[in-house]
Amino acid sequence: MFSGQSGRWLGGYGVVVATLLAGCNLMPASRPELLPAQVHRVDVSPKAPPVAIVNALLWTGDEQNRRIEKGTILVRDGLIAAVGDASVTVPQGVQIIDAGGRWVTPGLIDAHSHLGVYPVPSVSAHEDGNELTDPVTPDVQAIHSFWPQDPGLSHARAAGVTSMLILPGSGNLIGGRGFSVKNRSARSAEGMRFPGSPDVLKMACGENPKRVYGGKSGPASRMGNLARLRAAYLKAKDYGARWSQWEKTQKQKGEKPPERDLKLETLVDVMAGKIQVQNHCYRADEMLLMLDIAREMGFTIRAFHHAVEAYKIADVLAAENVAVATWADWWGFKMEAYDGIQENLALVHAAGGRAVVHSDSPIGIQHLNVYAAQGLAVGREMGLQLSEDDALRWITINPAWAMGVHEQTGSLEVGKMADLVLWSGHPLSIYSKPDRVLIDGHSVFERNGAASKTDFELGTAP
């Protein structure tokens, strides 16, 4: 039992025992979570004191994409209480931050990160993002290997990243569950979990799984990839049917329920729409195949990741309402990435799709604003009508939508979480840096404030 993290664990021990003893009365639709909510080891921190940023150039990133000069944003209880011009009243006793005319935007959001599961320093002892023992591992969860003291998290904060989606790697066809985090320091992974965010399932197609398992038990080809995926979901369908049959006709007779299977439970929840699918996929033809499988098995794909050939089927992805989380210019590092083009982001957006700039890198996550500007520039060069507002959405509200948290964050609107960045200059300029970062109204980074380093960063320049 844990006593140092939170008294909730000690107090919830009886809940765990009761849940286990009552397991015979549970089916997938009503079973407890893998870690019951009553015993989550959450770091409970006080609400941030009220604060107001005044004399700011507010770039709201909402549907109106407003720019409010000499603007004021009022934060109370970790939420945005008011957004407007200088006429917004700031109550007495509220801390005031004078922006001096500088830009304020929503916090940046990375919809594809492996921080914490592939932390820095990058050594073999830290490689906890891929469970490379079976091509189908929907039972594993990134939150169970996430290291909340990863120095990369503080580097991301200093770059204005306030939320991110932590995913398992792409070595498996089904790599396991991912989870969204608020990028605030905490003692536990649960303490960083984005409140109310949906669980996600990481899936992968293409070269990675067949490269990892081709010399083992397979799959060794793309057709093998698809066969294994279909078999896994068909098995889960049968599993769900057996539980439903038990619930309808056998439970009342006192018959034992089917044996629980964490792999199949996860896939049943995916098909029930309780878990969102985030799909690593490069080639256009494979994205179309994955959409076919999703229709066959009764689930939807929230976003394709990397998706360097999304521009070839941008109209289809827009019609299917599938987001595209990709880089500004990575290409050519393996065969399925050879048809990547810099205009991918812009073409997805121009087709009416939901374009997202992601990092997939502890270095790239520190430059999301620059990558968005790069995607904007090459799109304009090819003649597309794109605005700076579009580019801002690629790193704020669009990734928030891909993660299922767009109603809580991603734009400067009343009632949303106070995740804010005060910039030294224009947010899309390569010369600009965050001067201050707020998450839930807490100041988590100040460029001129006291710096802190982890044990893994000792000896670096102050």
PDB file of N, CA and C in Angstrom, residues 9-43:
ATOM      1  N   TRP A   9      -5.096   6.194  -1.605  1.00  0.00           N
ATOM      2  CA  TRP A   9      -4.738   4.799  -1.892  1.00  0.00           C
ATOM      3  C   TRP A   9      -5.041   3.924  -0.681  1.00  0.00           C
ATOM      4  N   LEU A  10      -4.641   4.387   0.514  1.00  0.00           N
ATOM      5  CA  LEU A  10      -4.921   3.615   1.717  1.00  0.00           C
ATOM      6  C   LEU A  10      -6.423   3.500   1.935  1.00  0.00           C
ATOM      7  N   GLY A  11      -7.132   4.625   1.771  1.00  0.00           N
ATOM      8  CA  GLY A  11      -8.557   4.613   2.001  1.00  0.00           C
ATOM      9  C   GLY A  11      -9.311   3.805   0.970  1.00  0.00           C
ATOM     10  N   GLY A  12      -8.738   3.640  -0.221  1.00  0.00           N
ATOM     11  CA  GLY A  12      -9.426   2.930  -1.292  1.00  0.00           C
ATOM     12  C   GLY A  12      -9.086   1.463  -1.358  1.00  0.00           C
ATOM     13  N   TYR A  13      -8.241   0.958  -0.430  1.00  0.00           N
ATOM     14  CA  TYR A  13      -7.827  -0.445  -0.503  1.00  0.00           C
ATOM     15  C   TYR A  13      -9.029  -1.372  -0.417  1.00  0.00           C
ATOM     16  N   GLY A  14      -9.967  -1.025   0.445  1.00  0.00           N
ATOM     17  CA  GLY A  14     -11.168  -1.853   0.569  1.00  0.00           C
ATOM     18  C   GLY A  14     -11.992  -1.854  -0.694  1.00  0.00           C
ATOM     19  N   VAL A  15     -11.944  -0.730  -1.432  1.00  0.00           N
ATOM     20  CA  VAL A  15     -12.676  -0.679  -2.699  1.00  0.00           C
ATOM     21  C   VAL A  15     -12.111  -1.681  -3.681  1.00  0.00           C
ATOM     22  N   VAL A  16     -10.765  -1.786  -3.713  1.00  0.00           N
ATOM     23  CA  VAL A  16     -10.125  -2.733  -4.618  1.00  0.00           C
ATOM     24  C   VAL A  16     -10.536  -4.157  -4.284  1.00  0.00           C
ATOM     25  N   VAL A  17     -10.491  -4.512  -2.993  1.00  0.00           N
ATOM     26  CA  VAL A  17     -10.860  -5.864  -2.579  1.00  0.00           C
ATOM     27  C   VAL A  17     -12.312  -6.154  -2.935  1.00  0.00           C
ATOM     28  N   ALA A  18     -13.188  -5.196  -2.648  1.00  0.00           N
ATOM     29  CA  ALA A  18     -14.605  -5.403  -2.951  1.00  0.00           C
ATOM     30  C   ALA A  18     -14.827  -5.584  -4.433  1.00  0.00           C
ATOM     31  N   THR A  19     -14.093  -4.823  -5.231  1.00  0.00           N
ATOM     32  CA  THR A  19     -14.230  -4.935  -6.686  1.00  0.00           C
ATOM     33  C   THR A  19     -13.817  -6.309  -7.160  1.00  0.00           C
ATOM     34  N   LEU A  20     -12.690  -6.819  -6.622  1.00  0.00           N
ATOM     35  CA  LEU A  20     -12.215  -8.134  -7.039  1.00  0.00           C
ATOM     36  C   LEU A  20     -13.212  -9.218  -6.644  1.00  0.00           C
ATOM     37  N   LEU A  21     -13.762  -9.116  -5.412  1.00  0.00           N
ATOM     38  CA  LEU A  21     -14.706 -10.131  -4.963  1.00  0.00           C
ATOM     39  C   LEU A  21     -15.996 -10.081  -5.750  1.00  0.00           C
ATOM     40  N   ALA A  22     -16.335  -8.896  -6.257  1.00  0.00           N
ATOM     41  CA  ALA A  22     -17.589  -8.756  -7.000  1.00  0.00           C
ATOM     42  C   ALA A  22     -17.410  -8.990  -8.486  1.00  0.00           C
ATOM     43  N   GLY A  23     -16.219  -9.426  -8.900  1.00  0.00           N
ATOM     44  CA  GLY A  23     -15.921  -9.572 -10.322  1.00  0.00           C
ATOM     45  C   GLY A  23     -16.900 -10.449 -11.059  1.00  0.00           C
ATOM     46  N   CYS A  24     -17.502 -11.442 -10.361  1.00  0.00           N
ATOM     47  CA  CYS A  24     -18.420 -12.357 -11.041  1.00  0.00           C
ATOM     48  C   CYS A  24     -19.680 -11.641 -11.495  1.00  0.00           C
ATOM     49  N   ASN A  25     -19.939 -10.417 -11.004  1.00  0.00           N
ATOM     50  CA  ASN A  25     -21.146  -9.705 -11.396  1.00  0.00           C
ATOM     51  C   ASN A  25     -20.872  -8.626 -12.429  1.00  0.00           C
ATOM     52  N   LEU A  26     -19.696  -8.666 -13.065  1.00  0.00           N
ATOM     53  CA  LEU A  26     -19.305  -7.607 -13.982  1.00  0.00           C
ATOM     54  C   LEU A  26     -19.240  -8.113 -15.400  1.00  0.00           C
ATOM     55  N   MET A  27     -19.552  -7.241 -16.352  1.00  0.00           N
ATOM     56  CA  MET A  27     -19.371  -7.516 -17.763  1.00  0.00           C
ATOM     57  C   MET A  27     -18.634  -6.318 -18.337  1.00  0.00           C
ATOM     58  N   PRO A  28     -18.087  -6.411 -19.536  1.00  0.00           N
ATOM     59  CA  PRO A  28     -17.302  -5.294 -20.065  1.00  0.00           C
ATOM     60  C   PRO A  28     -18.010  -3.960 -20.042  1.00  0.00           C
ATOM     61  N   ALA A  29     -19.324  -3.933 -20.248  1.00  0.00           N
ATOM     62  CA  ALA A  29     -20.031  -2.661 -20.300  1.00  0.00           C
ATOM     63  C   ALA A  29     -20.128  -2.000 -18.929  1.00  0.00           C
ATOM     64  N   SER A  30     -19.989  -2.775 -17.834  1.00  0.00           N
ATOM     65  CA  SER A  30     -20.178  -2.196 -16.509  1.00  0.00           C
ATOM     66  C   SER A  30     -19.025  -2.479 -15.564  1.00  0.00           C
ATOM     67  N   ARG A  31     -17.934  -3.030 -16.078  1.00  0.00           N
ATOM     68  CA  ARG A  31     -16.820  -3.386 -15.215  1.00  0.00           C
ATOM     69  C   ARG A  31     -16.132  -2.132 -14.693  1.00  0.00           C
ATOM     70  N   PRO A  32     -15.348  -2.249 -13.619  1.00  0.00           N
ATOM     71  CA  PRO A  32     -14.606  -1.086 -13.142  1.00  0.00           C
ATOM     72  C   PRO A  32     -13.453  -0.783 -14.085  1.00  0.00           C
ATOM     73  N   GLU A  33     -12.931   0.422 -14.004  1.00  0.00           N
ATOM     74  CA  GLU A  33     -11.746   0.755 -14.780  1.00  0.00           C
ATOM     75  C   GLU A  33     -10.583  -0.114 -14.298  1.00  0.00           C
ATOM     76  N   LEU A  34      -9.543  -0.208 -15.153  1.00  0.00           N
ATOM     77  CA  LEU A  34      -8.400  -1.044 -14.794  1.00  0.00           C
ATOM     78  C   LEU A  34      -7.757  -0.556 -13.500  1.00  0.00           C
ATOM     79  N   LEU A  35      -7.769   0.748 -13.276  1.00  0.00           N
ATOM     80  CA  LEU A  35      -7.409   1.312 -11.971  1.00  0.00           C
ATOM     81  C   LEU A  35      -8.632   2.090 -11.505  1.00  0.00           C
ATOM     82  N   PRO A  36      -9.399   1.583 -10.531  1.00  0.00           N
ATOM     83  CA  PRO A  36     -10.629   2.262 -10.125  1.00  0.00           C
ATOM     84  C   PRO A  36     -10.382   3.710  -9.755  1.00  0.00           C
ATOM     85  N   ALA A  37     -11.315   4.573 -10.112  1.00  0.00           N
ATOM     86  CA  ALA A  37     -11.156   6.009  -9.880  1.00  0.00           C
ATOM     87  C   ALA A  37     -10.928   6.310  -8.406  1.00  0.00           C
ATOM     88  N   GLN A  38     -11.479   5.459  -7.533  1.00  0.00           N
ATOM     89  CA  GLN A  38     -11.380   5.736  -6.105  1.00  0.00           C
ATOM     90  C   GLN A  38      -9.943   5.608  -5.591  1.00  0.00           C
ATOM     91  N   VAL A  39      -9.088   4.921  -6.324  1.00  0.00           N
ATOM     92  CA  VAL A  39      -7.738   4.720  -5.811  1.00  0.00           C
ATOM     93  C   VAL A  39      -6.687   5.356  -6.710  1.00  0.00           C
ATOM     94  N   HIS A  40      -7.102   6.200  -7.647  1.00  0.00           N
ATOM     95  CA  HIS A  40      -6.123   6.916  -8.451  1.00  0.00           C
ATOM     96  C   HIS A  40      -5.229   7.758  -7.546  1.00  0.00           C
ATOM     97  N   ARG A  41      -3.924   7.674  -7.752  1.00  0.00           N
ATOM     98  CA  ARG A  41      -2.987   8.417  -6.925  1.00  0.00           C
ATOM     99  C   ARG A  41      -2.784   9.805  -7.537  1.00  0.00           C
ATOM    100  N   VAL A  42      -3.784  10.658  -7.383  1.00  0.00           N
ATOM    101  CA  VAL A  42      -3.760  11.972  -8.004  1.00  0.00           C
ATOM    102  C   VAL A  42      -3.089  12.972  -7.071  1.00  0.00           C
ATOM    103  N   ASP A  43      -2.188  13.773  -7.611  1.00  0.00           N
ATOM    104  CA  ASP A  43      -1.593  14.860  -6.848  1.00  0.00           C
ATOM    105  C   ASP A  43      -2.591  16.015  -6.832  1.00  0.00           C
TER     106      ASP A  43
END
